[in-house]
Each structure stands twice: as structure tokens, then as C-alpha cells.
Amino acid sequence: MSGYALITGGTSGIGLELARNFAKDGINLCLVARSEENLKEVSRKLTTQFDVEVLAVPMDLSKEDAPQRLHDFLKEKSIQVDYLINNAGVGSFGRLKDTSMEVEENLVKLNILALLRLTKLFVPEMVNRRYGYVLNISSMAAFLPGPIMANYYASKAYVLSLSEALHEELRGTGVNVSVLCPGPVKTGFQAAAGIKKQESYKALMMEAKKIADIGYVAMWKGKAVVFPGLLSQMLPKMYALIPRGILRKAVLSMQKE
């Protein structure tokens, strides 16, 4: 049975560009996103352009039972997931004391719990087959405290830490876990989260395609942590040399309340 690439948040940004890379290599896709209309349009284009099967699953993965329902649905269709791309995520903007509890809880449910549940559901099956790849999408935010985006930065630190640990746990099993840590990305993510940044920050943004291409190649090479671009490679080393108090103030200064 030919394995599918399961990509969450696969209709835009990095997720869509990763879907194109898999499709270009002849790998069938299962795309999961909330918007059924966007899923249908993206699926149609990918099927036409690359002649692969694209299964579109409209689903809100922040719902507690969604990962299990997705797993059961794919099992009923005898679809084997060999590539798990945990890309779906949301952000929130504002001081934590002022933001909505519902917004912050939904962020944790999608950015952390859905990723954890999908990993727990699909990785053991990969291990049993002794083949599989997991690519989790984190961020340079994982290396920093994030005032005004505290919950989002913390969620990306979780994704980084979990991914690195799993990379070691699964060594020798035939399953590889990689985590992609891009800096600012030119997508609609910032607008959707209500994020405001200084113009100097916006100038550092990379194209989603370039980030996805680098992450895709690194995944096949079995790299644990992937830093797309020279800036992303340099920043963690720089952060380690700067006192945390200064880092906190620097991040705060980049935000526009």
C-alpha cells in the first residue's frame, strides 16, 4: 500500500507548499483544514497539476475528538499515513491578562493537544511498519519568551522540545521526527491572529515556499531541527549569548499594541 502524506493546515502558507512538494514527488495527500471550500479548491488544483490522489477532510482539529475521528476515518478508508506533517496552528496577540480565555484555550488545543494526539495515533503505526516521517512546524519563537504573544511562543517551545525528544526516542525504529523552526513568514498568519509588528520585523520575512522547500529536503535527510535561512541558523546562537531579561524587552519592543 502506498503511503499518504497527512498535512494539517494544508491549504495555505507552509502547509500548502509542503503539499506541493509531496505531490510533485508522486505522494498522495490527505489535507485537513477547517474551510471545506478552500480544501476543495486546493485539492482540485493539486490533483490536476500533479496527478496524485488528494483526500480533503474538512475538520477543526481544536475539537477534542477530532484527531481520533480523523484517524478512524482514514483507517476505514484503508489509508496508510507514512508522512505526518503537523502544520496547523493559530496565534493570539495581546497581553495575556486581556485576551480571551476561549482564544487562548483554542490555541493550546490546536497548537499542542492536536499535534500530540495525532502523533500518538499515527506514530506507533509507523513504528510497527518501521517506516515513517514526521515534520512538525515550530518557530524561532520557540527559543524566546514572547510578551504580547506569550501563549503562542510557549506553544512553539512545546513543539520544539517534544520533537527533539521524539527524534531521539525513535532513533533506529525507521521513523524520523524533524521540527522546522522558521523565522517570520510571508503568509496570512499574522493578519488572522491580529498580530502587529514593527516594519523592521516585516523586512525579515521569508517566503513560505522557500521555507517549505528547505524543510522538505531536511526531513528526507533525517535532520532533527531545521533552521531555514542564514538568519534562522544564526539567531538561536545569538539568543544564547544574550541575557533573558534583554531578550524579553527586545521581543516586546517589536510588537505594536
XYZ file of N, CA and C in Angstrom:
771
model
N 0.836 -1.190 0.000
C 0.000 0.000 0.000
C 0.875 1.246 0.000
N 0.570 2.158 -0.896
C 1.339 3.387 -0.985
C 0.889 4.342 0.103
N 1.848 4.867 0.868
C 1.519 5.723 1.985
C 1.150 7.134 1.570
N 0.302 7.755 2.376
C -0.137 9.128 2.151
C 0.629 10.086 3.053
N 0.669 11.341 2.629
C 1.158 12.423 3.479
C -0.057 13.121 4.074
N -0.168 13.086 5.381
C -1.244 13.775 6.088
C -0.719 15.145 6.500
N -1.328 16.191 5.974
C -0.859 17.549 6.222
C -1.986 18.364 6.840
N -1.793 18.826 8.058
C -2.788 19.685 8.694
C -2.505 21.135 8.320
N -3.571 21.899 8.147
C -3.380 23.268 7.683
C -2.750 23.307 6.316
N -3.208 22.435 5.421
C -2.538 22.255 4.134
C -3.088 23.078 2.988
N -3.874 24.116 3.278
C -4.476 24.887 2.184
C -3.815 26.248 1.966
N -2.835 26.595 2.772
C -2.170 27.887 2.599
C -0.783 27.846 3.239
N 0.019 28.851 2.917
C 1.304 29.031 3.568
C 2.235 27.839 3.433
N 2.961 27.554 4.508
C 3.945 26.472 4.515
C 3.280 25.124 4.247
N 2.102 24.909 4.814
C 1.402 23.634 4.622
C 1.096 23.358 3.164
N 0.613 24.356 2.451
C 0.308 24.197 1.029
C 1.573 23.941 0.225
N 2.650 24.660 0.538
C 3.895 24.462 -0.202
C 4.483 23.072 0.055
N 4.341 22.577 1.271
C 4.773 21.205 1.559
C 3.916 20.204 0.793
N 2.617 20.462 0.711
C 1.727 19.583 -0.058
C 2.173 19.521 -1.512
N 2.541 20.647 -2.066
C 3.021 20.669 -3.457
C 4.294 19.830 -3.613
N 5.174 19.909 -2.636
C 6.416 19.133 -2.720
C 6.135 17.630 -2.692
N 5.277 17.196 -1.788
C 4.925 15.776 -1.744
C 4.258 15.350 -3.053
N 3.313 16.161 -3.527
C 2.587 15.815 -4.752
C 3.533 15.740 -5.945
N 4.490 16.659 -5.999
C 5.465 16.669 -7.093
C 6.265 15.376 -7.115
N 6.467 14.776 -5.941
C 7.191 13.510 -5.845
C 6.272 12.295 -5.959
N 5.023 12.532 -6.341
C 4.095 11.433 -6.590
C 3.484 10.821 -5.343
N 3.530 11.530 -4.230
C 2.976 11.012 -2.971
C 1.560 11.540 -2.780
N 0.622 10.644 -2.574
C -0.772 11.031 -2.376
C -0.941 11.813 -1.077
N -1.987 12.628 -1.033
C -2.166 13.569 0.062
C -3.487 13.392 0.787
N -3.447 13.661 2.071
C -4.657 13.876 2.857
C -4.497 15.249 3.503
N -5.324 16.193 3.082
C -5.238 17.556 3.579
C -6.373 17.819 4.569
N -6.021 18.398 5.693
C -7.003 18.692 6.732
C -6.976 20.181 7.033
N -8.156 20.796 6.980
C -8.283 22.219 7.313
C -9.740 22.485 7.650
N -10.005 23.653 8.185
C -11.370 23.967 8.606
C -12.275 24.347 7.444
N -11.741 25.027 6.455
C -12.566 25.537 5.362
C -12.755 24.487 4.268
N -13.972 23.990 4.136
C -14.258 22.989 3.110
C -14.089 23.567 1.715
N -14.467 24.821 1.541
C -14.361 25.459 0.230
C -12.902 25.562 -0.212
N -12.041 26.018 0.689
C -10.616 26.120 0.357
C -10.006 24.751 0.090
N -10.406 23.766 0.876
C -9.894 22.408 0.689
C -10.239 21.873 -0.699
N -11.474 22.067 -1.110
C -11.903 21.566 -2.414
C -11.115 22.227 -3.538
N -10.896 23.542 -3.425
C -10.185 24.268 -4.469
C -8.723 23.827 -4.544
N -8.070 23.741 -3.395
C -6.667 23.322 -3.359
C -6.521 21.885 -3.848
N -7.416 21.012 -3.408
C -7.365 19.607 -3.815
C -7.517 19.468 -5.321
N -8.435 20.222 -5.885
C -8.654 20.166 -7.332
C -7.394 20.586 -8.089
N -6.780 21.666 -7.644
C -5.581 22.161 -8.323
C -4.421 21.174 -8.219
N -4.222 20.609 -7.035
C -3.108 19.676 -6.847
C -3.313 18.402 -7.652
N -4.549 17.916 -7.686
C -4.853 16.697 -8.449
C -4.601 16.912 -9.932
N -5.035 18.067 -10.424
C -4.867 18.383 -11.839
C -3.405 18.571 -12.205
N -2.677 19.282 -11.366
C -1.291 19.627 -11.684
C -0.344 18.447 -11.548
N -0.567 17.590 -10.535
C 0.428 16.564 -10.230
C -0.071 15.127 -10.415
N -1.326 14.959 -10.740
C -1.880 13.621 -10.970
C -1.681 12.707 -9.767
N -2.020 13.201 -8.586
C -2.000 12.392 -7.372
C -3.391 12.400 -6.760
N -3.617 11.458 -5.862
C -4.884 11.448 -5.127
C -4.793 12.439 -3.976
N -5.819 13.251 -3.823
C -5.871 14.216 -2.732
C -7.192 14.046 -1.998
N -7.101 13.588 -0.773
C -8.281 13.435 0.066
C -8.424 14.681 0.917
N -9.539 15.376 0.768
C -9.780 16.613 1.509
C -10.698 16.320 2.695
N -10.223 16.656 3.881
C -11.002 16.389 5.097
C -11.235 17.699 5.844
N -12.434 18.276 5.707
C -12.719 19.495 6.471
C -12.939 19.151 7.943
N -12.131 19.721 8.808
C -12.204 19.359 10.225
C -11.507 20.428 11.061
N -12.094 20.740 12.198
C -11.491 21.649 13.162
C -10.735 20.812 14.182
N -9.422 20.776 14.049
C -8.610 19.905 14.900
C -8.498 20.403 16.336
N -9.015 21.585 16.619
C -9.009 22.047 18.009
C -10.108 21.359 18.827
N -11.044 20.697 18.148
C -12.074 19.933 18.850
C -11.431 18.676 19.444
N -11.788 18.374 20.671
C -11.088 17.334 21.423
C -11.078 15.984 20.725
N -12.196 15.616 20.094
C -12.292 14.283 19.494
C -11.854 14.254 18.031
N -11.453 15.415 17.485
C -11.156 15.494 16.049
C -10.001 14.587 15.616
N -8.854 14.578 16.309
C -7.767 13.690 15.869
C -8.179 12.217 15.830
N -8.928 11.777 16.827
C -9.373 10.379 16.833
C -10.338 10.110 15.687
N -11.262 11.050 15.432
C -12.201 10.893 14.321
C -11.456 10.840 12.989
N -10.428 11.663 12.854
C -9.628 11.660 11.623
C -8.916 10.324 11.456
N -8.317 9.848 12.516
C -7.611 8.560 12.471
C -8.558 7.432 12.088
N -9.735 7.411 12.715
C -10.716 6.353 12.437
C -11.214 6.439 11.000
N -11.436 7.648 10.522
C -11.913 7.865 9.152
C -10.904 7.326 8.135
N -9.636 7.625 8.343
C -8.605 7.155 7.412
C -8.435 5.644 7.482
N -8.583 5.104 8.681
C -8.473 3.655 8.838
C -9.610 2.946 8.095
N -10.808 3.509 8.172
C -11.959 2.929 7.459
C -11.730 2.929 5.953
N -11.006 3.943 5.468
C -10.729 4.046 4.033
C -9.442 3.325 3.638
N -8.832 2.612 4.600
C -7.588 1.869 4.367
C -6.472 2.767 3.848
N -6.420 3.977 4.379
C -5.372 4.919 4.003
C -4.248 4.858 5.034
N -3.077 4.553 4.559
C -1.898 4.429 5.408
C -1.129 5.743 5.409
N -0.921 6.304 6.570
C -0.187 7.561 6.693
C 1.274 7.259 7.004
N 2.134 7.551 6.039
C 3.577 7.366 6.225
C 4.288 8.680 6.531
N 3.589 9.800 6.278
C 4.198 11.116 6.466
C 3.188 11.997 7.205
N 3.534 12.387 8.398
C 2.656 13.220 9.223
C 3.254 14.612 9.326
N 2.537 15.592 8.803
C 3.012 16.975 8.817
C 2.085 17.788 9.715
N 2.543 18.071 10.918
C 1.759 18.852 11.878
C 2.051 20.328 11.661
N 1.245 20.932 10.794
C 1.468 22.325 10.409
C 0.406 23.271 10.958
N -0.798 22.776 11.197
C -1.897 23.646 11.626
C -1.555 24.349 12.932
N -1.852 25.623 12.975
C -1.599 26.379 14.194
C -2.254 27.745 14.127
N -2.477 28.331 15.284
C -3.036 29.672 15.356
C -2.204 30.500 16.327
N -2.343 31.802 16.233
C -1.667 32.703 17.144
C -2.669 33.553 17.902
N -2.197 34.223 18.913
C -3.015 35.203 19.616
C -2.126 36.393 19.931
N -2.732 37.562 20.012
C -1.964 38.785 20.185
C -2.595 39.644 21.268
N -1.778 40.089 22.188
C -2.255 40.929 23.276
C -1.704 40.448 24.601
N -1.789 41.296 25.596
C -1.332 40.902 26.923
C -2.251 39.816 27.468
N -1.652 38.791 28.060
C -2.421 37.611 28.463
C -3.572 37.966 29.409
N -3.398 38.965 30.231
C -4.455 39.374 31.163
C -5.679 39.929 30.437
N -5.482 40.355 29.181
C -6.561 40.989 28.428
C -7.193 40.098 27.366
N -6.494 39.066 26.937
C -7.003 38.247 25.831
C -8.106 37.316 26.306
N -8.869 36.816 25.345
C -9.994 35.933 25.641
C -9.504 34.555 26.091
N -10.101 34.033 27.148
C -9.770 32.680 27.594
C -10.081 31.661 26.501
N -11.173 31.864 25.790
C -11.545 30.932 24.720
C -10.486 30.906 23.624
N -9.993 32.086 23.252
C -8.959 32.171 22.225
C -7.695 31.447 22.666
N -7.281 31.686 23.912
C -6.039 31.070 24.408
C -6.188 29.561 24.571
N -7.330 29.109 25.019
C -7.549 27.667 25.156
C -7.577 26.984 23.792
N -8.214 27.626 22.819
C -8.249 27.044 21.474
C -6.857 26.972 20.869
N -6.016 27.952 21.187
C -4.629 27.920 20.722
C -3.916 26.689 21.270
N -4.063 26.442 22.552
C -3.417 25.274 23.165
C -3.982 23.980 22.578
N -5.283 23.948 22.353
C -5.910 22.740 21.813
C -5.394 22.408 20.412
N -5.183 23.434 19.588
C -4.713 23.192 18.221
C -3.198 23.049 18.156
N -2.476 24.011 18.719
C -1.017 24.025 18.579
C -0.329 22.911 19.356
N -0.937 22.470 20.457
C -0.291 21.473 21.312
C -1.058 20.155 21.347
N -2.310 20.198 21.793
C -3.034 18.942 22.020
C -3.316 18.183 20.724
N -3.715 18.894 19.674
C -3.991 18.196 18.413
C -2.721 17.553 17.873
N -1.612 18.276 17.937
C -0.319 17.732 17.489
C 0.051 16.497 18.307
N -0.122 16.580 19.614
C 0.196 15.442 20.484
C -0.680 14.236 20.148
N -1.963 14.480 19.998
C -2.892 13.368 19.735
C -2.632 12.717 18.387
N -2.388 13.518 17.361
C -2.085 12.947 16.049
C -0.790 12.139 16.086
N 0.176 12.640 16.814
C 1.443 11.918 16.961
C 1.219 10.582 17.658
N 0.459 10.592 18.723
C 0.193 9.364 19.474
C -0.615 8.358 18.653
N -1.441 8.844 17.745
C -2.281 7.952 16.952
C -1.528 7.343 15.769
N -0.705 8.149 15.100
C -0.109 7.681 13.844
C 1.320 7.154 13.986
N 2.095 7.675 14.917
C 3.491 7.248 15.023
C 3.635 5.781 15.421
N 2.866 5.264 16.392
C 3.017 3.833 16.701
C 2.799 2.929 15.491
N 1.888 3.319 14.607
C 1.658 2.524 13.396
C 2.867 2.605 12.462
N 3.478 3.764 12.378
C 4.705 3.897 11.584
C 5.816 3.009 12.150
N 5.945 3.021 13.467
C 6.978 2.205 14.113
C 6.741 0.724 13.819
N 5.499 0.289 13.864
C 5.169 -1.117 13.561
C 5.577 -1.484 12.141
N 5.467 -0.521 11.222
C 5.857 -0.762 9.822
C 7.334 -0.467 9.590
N 7.976 0.115 10.603
C 9.377 0.506 10.537
C 9.656 1.486 9.403
N 8.701 2.379 9.196
C 8.884 3.420 8.185
C 7.947 4.581 8.475
N 8.495 5.789 8.429
C 7.646 6.963 8.566
C 8.453 8.222 8.815
N 7.844 9.342 8.473
C 8.453 10.647 8.703
C 7.432 11.570 9.356
N 7.880 12.308 10.349
C 7.055 13.324 10.997
C 7.788 14.653 10.861
N 7.067 15.669 10.390
C 7.627 17.021 10.324
C 6.685 17.947 11.081
N 7.157 18.455 12.200
C 6.382 19.398 12.997
C 6.845 20.811 12.699
N 5.899 21.730 12.640
C 6.232 23.119 12.341
C 6.229 23.913 13.639
N 7.409 24.330 14.042
C 7.549 25.191 15.214
C 7.854 26.598 14.718
N 8.794 27.275 15.352
C 9.075 28.658 15.012
C 10.328 29.106 15.751
N 10.937 30.184 15.286
C 12.013 30.797 16.065
C 11.482 31.302 17.400
N 10.175 31.491 17.481
C 9.549 31.900 18.744
C 9.811 30.889 19.850
N 10.091 29.642 19.480
C 10.331 28.587 20.470
C 11.542 28.877 21.340
N 12.435 29.726 20.860
C 13.678 29.996 21.578
C 13.605 31.252 22.446
N 12.429 31.870 22.484
C 12.305 33.173 23.141
C 11.110 33.238 24.079
N 11.178 34.101 25.095
C 9.963 34.491 25.799
C 9.203 35.468 24.904
N 7.884 35.430 24.926
C 7.138 36.221 23.945
C 6.090 37.147 24.517
N 6.482 38.204 25.235
C 5.478 39.138 25.732
C 4.596 39.687 24.608
N 3.325 39.794 24.862
C 2.249 40.199 23.949
C 1.799 39.023 23.080
N 2.602 37.969 22.999
C 2.188 36.725 22.334
C 2.626 35.543 23.205
N 2.441 35.673 24.491
C 3.029 34.737 25.458
C 2.613 33.290 25.210
N 1.333 33.069 24.986
C 0.827 31.702 24.841
C 1.307 31.065 23.545
N 1.358 31.853 22.467
C 1.832 31.335 21.183
C 3.302 30.939 21.265
N 4.145 31.817 21.803
C 5.561 31.497 21.929
C 5.754 30.233 22.773
N 4.991 30.134 23.855
C 5.107 28.954 24.721
C 4.693 27.684 23.990
N 3.662 27.780 23.154
C 3.210 26.594 22.417
C 4.272 26.113 21.440
N 4.997 27.031 20.826
C 6.037 26.640 19.876
C 7.256 26.060 20.590
N 7.502 26.507 21.822
C 8.573 25.895 22.623
C 8.224 24.447 22.939
N 6.953 24.180 23.192
C 6.499 22.803 23.425
C 6.757 21.936 22.190
N 6.384 22.450 21.020
C 6.551 21.680 19.784
C 8.021 21.362 19.541
N 8.885 22.319 19.765
C 10.323 22.097 19.578
C 10.844 21.036 20.540
N 10.523 21.185 21.801
C 11.029 20.252 22.816
C 10.519 18.837 22.581
N 9.237 18.708 22.305
C 8.656 17.379 22.059
C 9.297 16.728 20.840
N 9.467 17.501 19.791
C 10.012 16.951 18.545
C 11.443 16.464 18.714
N 12.253 17.256 19.397
C 13.638 16.844 19.625
C 13.703 15.569 20.457
N 12.857 15.476 21.476
C 12.849 14.282 22.319
C 12.419 13.048 21.527
N 11.381 13.212 20.700
C 10.905 12.082 19.895
C 11.941 11.659 18.864
N 12.663 12.616 18.326
C 13.726 12.285 17.370
C 14.690 11.270 17.973
N 15.042 11.465 19.242
C 15.960 10.540 19.913
C 15.263 9.242 20.311
N 14.034 9.351 20.819
C 13.309 8.151 21.240
C 13.121 7.162 20.088
N 12.917 7.702 18.895
C 12.582 6.855 17.751
C 13.796 6.473 16.899
N 14.961 6.872 17.332
C 16.173 6.524 16.586
C 16.294 4.999 16.451
N 16.494 4.532 15.238
C 16.642 3.098 14.998
C 15.342 2.365 14.733
N 14.211 3.084 14.772
C 12.911 2.437 14.555
C 12.461 2.498 13.103
N 13.154 3.288 12.281
C 12.705 3.513 10.915
C 11.815 4.731 10.780
N 11.562 5.405 11.903
C 10.712 6.599 11.896
C 11.554 7.798 12.317
N 11.485 8.854 11.530
C 12.258 10.057 11.838
C 11.327 11.222 12.147
N 11.706 12.008 13.155
C 10.955 13.210 13.528
C 11.840 14.423 13.333
N 11.339 15.379 12.570
C 12.037 16.643 12.354
C 11.134 17.786 12.795
N 11.760 18.899 13.145
C 10.989 20.093 13.504
C 11.560 21.283 12.744
N 10.677 22.003 12.088
C 11.051 23.154 11.268
C 10.822 24.430 12.079
N 11.855 25.254 12.165
C 11.800 26.464 13.000
C 12.057 27.708 12.157
N 11.063 28.148 11.408
C 11.258 29.350 10.596
C 11.166 30.616 11.430
N 11.743 31.673 10.879
C 11.522 32.991 11.433
C 10.221 33.539 10.869
N 10.116 34.855 10.728
C 8.888 35.445 10.186
C 8.596 34.939 8.777
N 7.319 34.632 8.522
C 6.907 34.051 7.243
C 5.897 34.961 6.566
N 6.014 35.098 5.251
C 5.051 35.898 4.491
C 3.811 35.064 4.207
N 2.882 35.052 5.153
C 1.605 34.356 4.994
C 0.516 35.237 5.594
N -0.704 34.709 5.622
C -1.805 35.436 6.246
C -1.912 35.174 7.730
N -0.911 34.484 8.296
C -0.985 34.097 9.702
C -1.077 35.313 10.617
N -0.218 36.313 10.369
C -0.194 37.481 11.240
C -1.539 38.208 11.250
N -2.100 38.383 10.065
C -3.382 39.081 9.980
C -4.486 38.310 10.688
N -4.483 36.978 10.522
C -5.516 36.156 11.141
C -5.455 36.213 12.658
N -4.261 36.351 13.199
C -4.089 36.398 14.649
C -4.164 37.809 15.212
N -4.331 38.801 14.329
C -4.359 40.175 14.785
C -3.002 40.681 15.227
N -1.944 40.111 14.661
C -0.582 40.434 15.079
C -0.101 41.702 14.373
N 0.508 42.567 15.135
C 1.088 43.797 14.596
C 2.574 43.800 14.901
N 3.368 44.113 13.888
C 4.819 44.106 14.053
C 5.415 45.408 13.546
N 6.595 45.741 14.060
C 7.341 46.868 13.537
C 7.772 46.570 12.106
N 7.949 47.618 11.300
C 8.331 47.455 9.895
C 9.662 46.723 9.746
N 10.581 46.929 10.691
C 11.881 46.258 10.624
C 11.729 44.741 10.728
N 10.723 44.296 11.495
C 10.437 42.862 11.630
C 9.907 42.309 10.311
N 9.007 43.056 9.674
C 8.402 42.597 8.427
C 9.445 42.414 7.334
N 10.503 43.220 7.399
C 11.561 43.136 6.381
C 12.324 41.821 6.452
N 12.217 41.114 7.572
C 12.948 39.859 7.753
C 12.161 38.641 7.258
N 10.931 38.849 6.815
C 10.062 37.727 6.459
C 10.570 36.964 5.234
N 10.455 35.618 5.305
C 10.812 34.751 4.185
C 9.550 34.249 3.497
N 9.696 33.876 2.244
C 8.579 33.293 1.501
C 8.292 31.886 2.014
N 6.991 31.557 2.086
C 6.591 30.245 2.577
C 7.179 29.119 1.737
N 7.266 29.325 0.432
C 7.788 28.275 -0.455
C 9.239 27.947 -0.126
N 10.041 28.968 0.090
C 11.453 28.734 0.398
C 11.602 27.965 1.707
N 10.820 28.346 2.697
C 10.870 27.658 3.991
C 10.438 26.208 3.833
N 9.349 25.988 3.098
C 8.843 24.631 2.900
C 9.851 23.766 2.141
N 10.483 24.330 1.134
C 11.463 23.574 0.345
C 12.626 23.117 1.219
N 13.119 24.030 2.055
C 14.238 23.688 2.941
C 13.811 22.618 3.946
N 12.619 22.784 4.520
C 12.117 21.807 5.484
C 11.894 20.439 4.875
N 11.409 20.426 3.652
C 11.117 19.158 2.969
C 12.393 18.362 2.725
N 13.415 19.026 2.216
C 14.697 18.350 1.954
C 15.312 17.861 3.256
N 15.272 18.695 4.289
C 15.865 18.322 5.578
C 15.131 17.152 6.217
N 13.822 17.083 6.024
C 13.052 15.953 6.549
C 13.550 14.638 5.964
N 13.740 14.597 4.648
C 14.227 13.379 3.995
C 15.627 13.009 4.461
N 16.410 14.008 4.834
C 17.773 13.758 5.322
C 17.797 13.323 6.782
N 16.644 13.394 7.447
C 16.565 12.950 8.831
C 17.082 13.949 9.849
N 17.121 15.220 9.491
C 17.602 16.232 10.432
C 16.597 16.426 11.564
N 17.120 16.657 12.753
C 16.244 16.832 13.916
C 15.616 18.220 13.929
N 16.449 19.255 13.901
C 15.969 20.637 13.953
C 16.413 21.347 12.683
N 15.464 22.014 12.033
C 15.734 22.629 10.740
C 15.545 24.139 10.853
N 16.604 24.874 10.524
C 16.563 26.330 10.537
C 16.630 26.826 9.099
N 15.529 27.265 8.524
C 15.559 27.728 7.135
C 16.133 29.131 7.006
N 17.187 29.261 6.262
C 17.787 30.560 6.038
C 18.917 30.855 7.013
N 19.841 31.692 6.561
C 21.011 32.029 7.363
C 20.625 32.710 8.672
N 19.640 33.592 8.611
C 19.219 34.305 9.817
C 18.707 33.341 10.878
N 17.891 32.393 10.464
C 17.343 31.421 11.413
C 18.432 30.544 12.021
N 19.492 30.291 11.254
C 20.605 29.497 11.775
C 21.421 30.271 12.808
N 21.512 31.567 12.612
C 22.330 32.391 13.493
C 21.616 32.795 14.784
N 20.322 33.041 14.688
C 19.602 33.633 15.819
C 19.651 32.807 17.108
N 19.422 31.474 17.075
C 19.484 30.720 18.338
C 20.825 30.845 19.052
N 21.904 30.902 18.279
C 23.232 31.058 18.879
C 23.377 32.438 19.515
N 22.800 33.436 18.855
C 22.841 34.789 19.397
C 21.998 34.897 20.665
N 20.819 34.252 20.632
C 19.934 34.309 21.799
C 20.621 33.733 23.033
N 21.402 32.674 22.820
C 22.065 32.013 23.951
C 23.079 32.914 24.644
N 23.542 33.926 23.923
C 24.565 34.822 24.475
C 23.969 36.062 25.139
N 22.676 36.270 24.922
C 22.029 37.492 25.412
C 21.254 37.185 26.697
N 21.392 37.978 27.734
C 20.618 37.762 28.971
C 19.119 37.719 28.692
N 18.415 36.841 29.387
C 16.989 36.662 29.134
C 16.204 37.952 29.335
N 16.607 38.748 30.302
C 15.910 39.999 30.541
C 15.945 40.929 29.344
N 17.083 40.959 28.668
C 17.215 41.790 27.468
C 16.380 41.202 26.328
N 16.372 39.873 26.209
C 15.569 39.227 25.161
C 14.089 39.551 25.326
N 13.602 39.474 26.559
C 12.185 39.764 26.810
C 11.831 41.173 26.361
N 12.685 42.121 26.700
C 12.430 43.518 26.333
C 12.538 43.715 24.824
N 13.461 42.987 24.180
C 13.628 43.109 22.730
C 12.390 42.620 21.987
N 11.848 41.476 22.432
C 10.637 40.959 21.801
C 9.475 41.927 22.004
N 9.347 42.435 23.204
C 8.271 43.379 23.498
C 8.357 44.612 22.598
N 9.570 45.069 22.349
C 9.747 46.276 21.534
C 9.351 46.069 20.074
N 9.352 44.790 19.612
C 8.981 44.502 18.222
C 7.473 44.511 18.014
N 6.718 44.343 19.099
C 5.264 44.276 18.987
C 4.683 45.687 18.945
N 3.563 45.806 18.262
C 2.847 47.095 18.212
C 1.457 46.869 18.808
N 1.253 47.327 20.021
C -0.044 47.123 20.681
C -1.085 48.123 20.142
